[in-house]
PDB file of C-alpha atoms in Angstrom:
ATOM      1  CA  UNK A   1       1.573   6.573  42.736  1.00 29.00           C
ATOM      2  CA  UNK A   2       3.306   3.828  40.867  1.00 28.00           C
ATOM      3  CA  UNK A   3       6.390   4.194  38.779  1.00 29.00           C
ATOM      4  CA  UNK A   4       7.740   1.180  36.888  1.00 29.00           C
ATOM      5  CA  UNK A   5      10.757   0.774  34.603  1.00 30.00           C
ATOM      6  CA  UNK A   6      10.094  -2.120  32.279  1.00 28.00           C
ATOM      7  CA  UNK A   7      13.292  -3.882  31.129  1.00 28.00           C
ATOM      8  CA  UNK A   8      11.595  -5.018  27.914  1.00 27.00           C
ATOM      9  CA  UNK A   9       9.527  -3.009  25.342  1.00 28.00           C
ATOM     10  CA  UNK A  10       9.322   0.274  27.096  1.00 30.00           C
ATOM     11  CA  UNK A  11       9.062   2.495  30.130  1.00 30.00           C
ATOM     12  CA  UNK A  12       5.661   2.639  31.711  1.00 28.00           C
ATOM     13  CA  UNK A  13       4.693   5.347  34.074  1.00 31.00           C
ATOM     14  CA  UNK A  14       1.490   5.125  35.983  1.00 34.00           C
ATOM     15  CA  UNK A  15       0.366   7.944  38.185  1.00 34.00           C
ATOM     16  CA  UNK A  16      -2.814   8.018  40.033  1.00 31.00           C
ATOM     17  CA  UNK A  17      -4.410  10.877  41.841  1.00 33.00           C
ATOM     18  CA  UNK A  18      -7.821  11.665  43.151  1.00 26.00           C
ATOM     19  CA  UNK A  19      -8.441  13.714  40.040  1.00 24.00           C
ATOM     20  CA  UNK A  20      -7.286  11.585  37.136  1.00 28.00           C
ATOM     21  CA  UNK A  21      -5.179   8.755  35.874  1.00 33.00           C
ATOM     22  CA  UNK A  22      -2.171   9.061  33.620  1.00 32.00           C
ATOM     23  CA  UNK A  23      -0.631   6.209  31.529  1.00 28.00           C
ATOM     24  CA  UNK A  24       2.331   6.934  29.372  1.00 37.00           C
ATOM     25  CA  UNK A  25       4.340   4.364  27.451  1.00 36.00           C
ATOM     26  CA  UNK A  26       7.896   5.451  26.210  1.00 39.00           C
ATOM     27  CA  UNK A  27      10.778   3.574  24.530  1.00 40.00           C
ATOM     28  CA  UNK A  28      13.072   2.226  27.109  1.00 40.00           C
ATOM     29  CA  UNK A  29      16.189   2.904  25.085  1.00 41.00           C
ATOM     30  CA  UNK A  30      15.287   6.531  24.527  1.00 44.00           C
ATOM     31  CA  UNK A  31      14.379   7.597  27.984  1.00 51.00           C
ATOM     32  CA  UNK A  32      15.429   6.983  31.572  1.00 56.00           C
ATOM     33  CA  UNK A  33      14.086   8.290  34.830  1.00 57.00           C
ATOM     34  CA  UNK A  34      17.458   8.061  36.611  1.00 57.00           C
ATOM     35  CA  UNK A  35      16.120   6.135  39.638  1.00 52.00           C
ATOM     36  CA  UNK A  36      13.264   3.777  40.360  1.00 48.00           C
ATOM     37  CA  UNK A  37      11.059   5.703  42.767  1.00 48.00           C
ATOM     38  CA  UNK A  38       8.685   2.743  43.323  1.00 46.00           C
ATOM     39  CA  UNK A  39      10.365   1.940  46.633  1.00 44.00           C
ATOM     40  CA  UNK A  40      12.041   5.282  47.101  1.00 50.00           C
ATOM     41  CA  UNK A  41      11.069   8.236  49.165  1.00 59.00           C
ATOM     42  CA  UNK A  42       7.675   9.863  48.816  1.00 66.00           C
ATOM     43  CA  UNK A  43       7.818  12.491  46.032  1.00 74.00           C
ATOM     44  CA  UNK A  44       5.707  14.937  44.303  1.00 76.00           C
ATOM     45  CA  UNK A  45       4.222  14.315  40.818  1.00 81.00           C
ATOM     46  CA  UNK A  46       5.244  12.114  37.880  1.00 87.00           C
ATOM     47  CA  UNK A  47       8.963  11.763  37.199  1.00 88.00           C
ATOM     48  CA  UNK A  48       9.831  13.272  33.796  1.00 90.00           C
ATOM     49  CA  UNK A  49      11.555  10.647  31.615  1.00 87.00           C
ATOM     50  CA  UNK A  50      14.806  12.198  30.344  1.00 85.00           C
ATOM     51  CA  UNK A  51      17.476  11.412  27.859  1.00 82.00           C
ATOM     52  CA  UNK A  52      20.440  11.241  30.204  1.00 83.00           C
ATOM     53  CA  UNK A  53      23.496  13.284  29.179  1.00 84.00           C
ATOM     54  CA  UNK A  54      26.273  10.940  28.067  1.00 81.00           C
ATOM     55  CA  UNK A  55      29.751  11.741  29.354  1.00 80.00           C
ATOM     56  CA  UNK A  56      32.442  12.186  26.630  1.00 81.00           C
ATOM     57  CA  UNK A  57      33.974   8.922  25.425  1.00 81.00           C
ATOM     58  CA  UNK A  58      36.987   7.850  27.545  1.00 78.00           C
ATOM     59  CA  UNK A  59      35.965  10.051  30.470  1.00 80.00           C
ATOM     60  CA  UNK A  60      36.215   8.225  33.756  1.00 82.00           C
ATOM     61  CA  UNK A  61      34.426   9.493  36.755  1.00 80.00           C
ATOM     62  CA  UNK A  62      32.748   8.209  39.855  1.00 84.00           C
ATOM     63  CA  UNK A  63      29.293   9.911  40.330  1.00 87.00           C
ATOM     64  CA  UNK A  64      28.953  11.783  43.587  1.00 89.00           C
ATOM     65  CA  UNK A  65      25.858  11.237  45.636  1.00 89.00           C
ATOM     66  CA  UNK A  66      22.865  13.147  44.331  1.00 90.00           C
ATOM     67  CA  UNK A  67      21.611  16.337  45.933  1.00 93.00           C
ATOM     68  CA  UNK A  68      18.040  15.933  47.038  1.00 92.00           C
ATOM     69  CA  UNK A  69      15.543  18.773  47.531  1.00 94.00           C
ATOM     70  CA  UNK A  70      12.947  17.894  50.254  1.00 93.00           C
ATOM     71  CA  UNK A  71      10.312  20.261  51.538  1.00 94.00           C
ATOM     72  CA  UNK A  72       8.538  19.374  54.759  1.00 91.00           C
ATOM     73  CA  UNK A  73       9.620  15.763  54.497  1.00 88.00           C
ATOM     74  CA  UNK A  74       8.521  15.276  50.840  1.00 90.00           C
ATOM     75  CA  UNK A  75      10.997  14.912  48.079  1.00 91.00           C
ATOM     76  CA  UNK A  76      10.571  17.868  45.559  1.00 93.00           C
ATOM     77  CA  UNK A  77      10.571  21.614  45.594  1.00 95.00           C
ATOM     78  CA  UNK A  78       8.316  23.541  43.228  1.00 96.00           C
ATOM     79  CA  UNK A  79      10.396  25.493  40.778  1.00 97.00           C
ATOM     80  CA  UNK A  80       8.233  28.508  41.142  1.00 97.00           C
ATOM     81  CA  UNK A  81       8.855  28.448  44.961  1.00 97.00           C
ATOM     82  CA  UNK A  82      12.556  27.979  44.496  1.00 97.00           C
ATOM     83  CA  UNK A  83      12.500  31.262  42.543  1.00 97.00           C
ATOM     84  CA  UNK A  84      11.264  33.081  45.663  1.00 90.00           C
ATOM     85  CA  UNK A  85      13.957  32.736  48.259  1.00 79.00           C
ATOM     86  CA  UNK A  86      13.883  31.514  50.939  1.00 86.00           C
ATOM     87  CA  UNK A  87      12.016  28.210  50.455  1.00 92.00           C
ATOM     88  CA  UNK A  88      10.100  27.470  53.679  1.00 91.00           C
ATOM     89  CA  UNK A  89      10.571  23.900  54.866  1.00 94.00           C
ATOM     90  CA  UNK A  90      13.587  23.086  52.486  1.00 96.00           C
ATOM     91  CA  UNK A  91      15.640  20.532  54.239  1.00 94.00           C
ATOM     92  CA  UNK A  92      19.259  21.819  54.903  1.00 95.00           C
ATOM     93  CA  UNK A  93      18.338  24.931  52.836  1.00 95.00           C
ATOM     94  CA  UNK A  94      20.929  27.024  54.658  1.00 94.00           C
ATOM     95  CA  UNK A  95      23.707  24.549  54.341  1.00 94.00           C
ATOM     96  CA  UNK A  96      26.188  24.424  51.328  1.00 92.00           C
ATOM     97  CA  UNK A  97      25.854  21.126  49.413  1.00 90.00           C
ATOM     98  CA  UNK A  98      28.793  18.715  49.759  1.00 86.00           C
ATOM     99  CA  UNK A  99      29.988  18.771  46.178  1.00 85.00           C
ATOM    100  CA  UNK A 100      33.670  18.004  45.396  1.00 80.00           C
ATOM    101  CA  UNK A 101      34.622  19.869  42.319  1.00 75.00           C
ATOM    102  CA  UNK A 102      37.766  21.678  41.071  1.00 75.00           C
ATOM    103  CA  UNK A 103      35.859  24.564  39.578  1.00 80.00           C
ATOM    104  CA  UNK A 104      33.738  27.242  41.155  1.00 86.00           C
ATOM    105  CA  UNK A 105      30.793  26.296  39.043  1.00 88.00           C
ATOM    106  CA  UNK A 106      29.082  23.367  37.533  1.00 92.00           C
ATOM    107  CA  UNK A 107      27.333  22.822  34.225  1.00 93.00           C
ATOM    108  CA  UNK A 108      23.556  22.017  34.355  1.00 94.00           C
ATOM    109  CA  UNK A 109      22.208  19.737  31.592  1.00 92.00           C
ATOM    110  CA  UNK A 110      18.488  20.308  31.131  1.00 92.00           C
ATOM    111  CA  UNK A 111      16.504  17.709  29.151  1.00 89.00           C
ATOM    112  CA  UNK A 112      12.750  17.221  28.307  1.00 91.00           C
ATOM    113  CA  UNK A 113      11.316  14.243  26.180  1.00 89.00           C
ATOM    114  CA  UNK A 114      10.734  15.168  22.573  1.00 88.00           C
ATOM    115  CA  UNK A 115      12.909  18.220  22.391  1.00 85.00           C
ATOM    116  CA  UNK A 116      16.105  18.104  20.460  1.00 68.00           C
ATOM    117  CA  UNK A 117      17.647  20.726  22.627  1.00 53.00           C
ATOM    118  CA  UNK A 118      18.179  17.989  25.134  1.00 52.00           C
ATOM    119  CA  UNK A 119      21.609  19.233  26.061  1.00 56.00           C
ATOM    120  CA  UNK A 120      20.690  22.673  27.108  1.00 76.00           C
ATOM    121  CA  UNK A 121      23.396  24.067  29.420  1.00 83.00           C
ATOM    122  CA  UNK A 122      23.301  26.358  32.298  1.00 88.00           C
ATOM    123  CA  UNK A 123      25.928  27.500  34.710  1.00 89.00           C
ATOM    124  CA  UNK A 124      25.401  26.944  38.500  1.00 91.00           C
ATOM    125  CA  UNK A 125      27.742  29.038  40.637  1.00 90.00           C
ATOM    126  CA  UNK A 126      28.906  27.181  43.738  1.00 90.00           C
ATOM    127  CA  UNK A 127      30.420  30.246  45.404  1.00 87.00           C
ATOM    128  CA  UNK A 128      29.474  33.887  46.027  1.00 82.00           C
ATOM    129  CA  UNK A 129      30.544  35.995  43.034  1.00 73.00           C
ATOM    130  CA  UNK A 130      32.119  38.611  45.287  1.00 70.00           C
ATOM    131  CA  UNK A 131      33.569  36.155  47.808  1.00 66.00           C
ATOM    132  CA  UNK A 132      34.867  32.958  46.228  1.00 66.00           C
ATOM    133  CA  UNK A 133      35.501  31.560  49.756  1.00 71.00           C
ATOM    134  CA  UNK A 134      31.830  31.714  50.649  1.00 85.00           C
ATOM    135  CA  UNK A 135      29.880  28.699  49.172  1.00 90.00           C
ATOM    136  CA  UNK A 136      26.251  28.936  48.124  1.00 91.00           C
ATOM    137  CA  UNK A 137      23.724  27.139  50.225  1.00 94.00           C
ATOM    138  CA  UNK A 138      21.214  24.660  48.992  1.00 95.00           C
ATOM    139  CA  UNK A 139      18.522  27.214  48.804  1.00 96.00           C
ATOM    140  CA  UNK A 140      20.619  29.387  46.299  1.00 95.00           C
ATOM    141  CA  UNK A 141      21.545  26.315  44.294  1.00 96.00           C
ATOM    142  CA  UNK A 142      17.846  25.459  43.973  1.00 97.00           C
ATOM    143  CA  UNK A 143      17.218  29.043  42.918  1.00 96.00           C
ATOM    144  CA  UNK A 144      19.873  28.912  40.191  1.00 95.00           C
ATOM    145  CA  UNK A 145      18.583  25.570  38.909  1.00 96.00           C
ATOM    146  CA  UNK A 146      15.048  26.872  38.802  1.00 97.00           C
ATOM    147  CA  UNK A 147      16.245  29.962  36.748  1.00 96.00           C
ATOM    148  CA  UNK A 148      17.998  27.743  34.203  1.00 95.00           C
ATOM    149  CA  UNK A 149      15.027  25.551  33.808  1.00 96.00           C
ATOM    150  CA  UNK A 150      12.690  28.555  33.486  1.00 96.00           C
ATOM    151  CA  UNK A 151      14.917  29.942  30.728  1.00 94.00           C
ATOM    152  CA  UNK A 152      14.713  26.513  28.931  1.00 93.00           C
ATOM    153  CA  UNK A 153      10.959  26.350  29.490  1.00 94.00           C
ATOM    154  CA  UNK A 154      10.313  29.837  28.143  1.00 93.00           C
ATOM    155  CA  UNK A 155      12.247  29.293  25.049  1.00 90.00           C
ATOM    156  CA  UNK A 156      11.077  25.791  24.268  1.00 90.00           C
ATOM    157  CA  UNK A 157       7.421  25.894  25.277  1.00 89.00           C
ATOM    158  CA  UNK A 158       6.709  27.793  21.996  1.00 88.00           C
ATOM    159  CA  UNK A 159       8.246  24.872  20.044  1.00 87.00           C
ATOM    160  CA  UNK A 160       6.341  21.678  19.081  1.00 90.00           C
ATOM    161  CA  UNK A 161       8.127  18.725  20.484  1.00 88.00           C
ATOM    162  CA  UNK A 162       8.402  15.340  18.851  1.00 88.00           C
ATOM    163  CA  UNK A 163       6.537  13.584  21.688  1.00 88.00           C
ATOM    164  CA  UNK A 164       2.811  14.523  21.781  1.00 88.00           C
ATOM    165  CA  UNK A 165       2.490  13.448  25.385  1.00 90.00           C
ATOM    166  CA  UNK A 166       5.204  15.645  26.616  1.00 92.00           C
ATOM    167  CA  UNK A 167       4.579  18.975  24.899  1.00 92.00           C
ATOM    168  CA  UNK A 168       5.925  21.604  27.203  1.00 92.00           C
ATOM    169  CA  UNK A 169       2.985  23.893  26.536  1.00 91.00           C
ATOM    170  CA  UNK A 170       0.776  21.180  28.199  1.00 92.00           C
ATOM    171  CA  UNK A 171       2.566  21.509  31.550  1.00 94.00           C
ATOM    172  CA  UNK A 172       2.419  24.931  33.295  1.00 95.00           C
ATOM    173  CA  UNK A 173       5.709  25.908  34.800  1.00 96.00           C
ATOM    174  CA  UNK A 174       4.124  26.163  38.301  1.00 95.00           C
ATOM    175  CA  UNK A 175       3.476  22.470  38.175  1.00 96.00           C
ATOM    176  CA  UNK A 176       7.166  21.526  37.766  1.00 97.00           C
ATOM    177  CA  UNK A 177       9.228  20.223  40.629  1.00 96.00           C
ATOM    178  CA  UNK A 178      12.926  19.685  41.277  1.00 96.00           C
ATOM    179  CA  UNK A 179      13.541  16.367  42.925  1.00 93.00           C
ATOM    180  CA  UNK A 180      17.296  15.811  42.679  1.00 92.00           C
ATOM    181  CA  UNK A 181      20.388  16.907  41.041  1.00 93.00           C
ATOM    182  CA  UNK A 182      22.635  14.022  39.682  1.00 91.00           C
ATOM    183  CA  UNK A 183      26.050  14.053  38.329  1.00 90.00           C
ATOM    184  CA  UNK A 184      26.366  12.719  34.759  1.00 88.00           C
ATOM    185  CA  UNK A 185      29.895  13.646  33.925  1.00 89.00           C
ATOM    186  CA  UNK A 186      32.905  15.479  35.291  1.00 90.00           C
ATOM    187  CA  UNK A 187      31.585  18.927  36.088  1.00 89.00           C
ATOM    188  CA  UNK A 188      28.151  18.147  34.583  1.00 91.00           C
ATOM    189  CA  UNK A 189      24.990  17.620  36.569  1.00 93.00           C
ATOM    190  CA  UNK A 190      21.401  16.962  35.435  1.00 92.00           C
ATOM    191  CA  UNK A 191      18.222  17.847  37.376  1.00 93.00           C
ATOM    192  CA  UNK A 192      15.671  15.138  38.021  1.00 92.00           C
ATOM    193  CA  UNK A 193      12.244  16.681  37.550  1.00 93.00           C
ATOM    194  CA  UNK A 194       8.639  15.802  38.154  1.00 93.00           C
ATOM    195  CA  UNK A 195       5.287  17.309  36.991  1.00 93.00           C
ATOM    196  CA  UNK A 196       2.193  17.527  39.182  1.00 91.00           C
ATOM    197  CA  UNK A 197      -0.676  16.038  37.166  1.00 83.00           C
ATOM    198  CA  UNK A 198      -4.079  17.122  38.540  1.00 75.00           C
TER     199      UNK A 198
END
């Protein structure tokens, strides 16, 4: 698999599998993949280009390290698997994530290329609802993220998006993976997603 971010005309994503080749060209100014996975860890699928949520003007924050979701040594947990707890092989699945936040929850920003509802919001509870001194572990965080993305997917997959190559209806939910969760503003985090292209 090769992922390249071109600094000039556009973003070129190339993914090769034993079944098929995919070549997508997207405007560099419109989309961003968060990270360059070319030399990064092995991961599942093609990284979904996203419009990154912009922090409000004047807000200063230092992004915390991203949360990564690896299963059996490979970056990425299938969203459908995350909905079925526990996720076998999820690294540090029973450990609460190290997130420094003043609230008991964070705002999840879900984005998909070609859909105007790019700032879909969901709430991720960091602590048990009954016992606020008991933090949620990574497995439960992954579950909540998967639920939010499933809601977004179910609502928007019936809508025709502006980008023909990234119509949600073309990508079954069971092929979507959660790679990372990245902080994009104070209290706001955005999931890095990939799609498994057969």
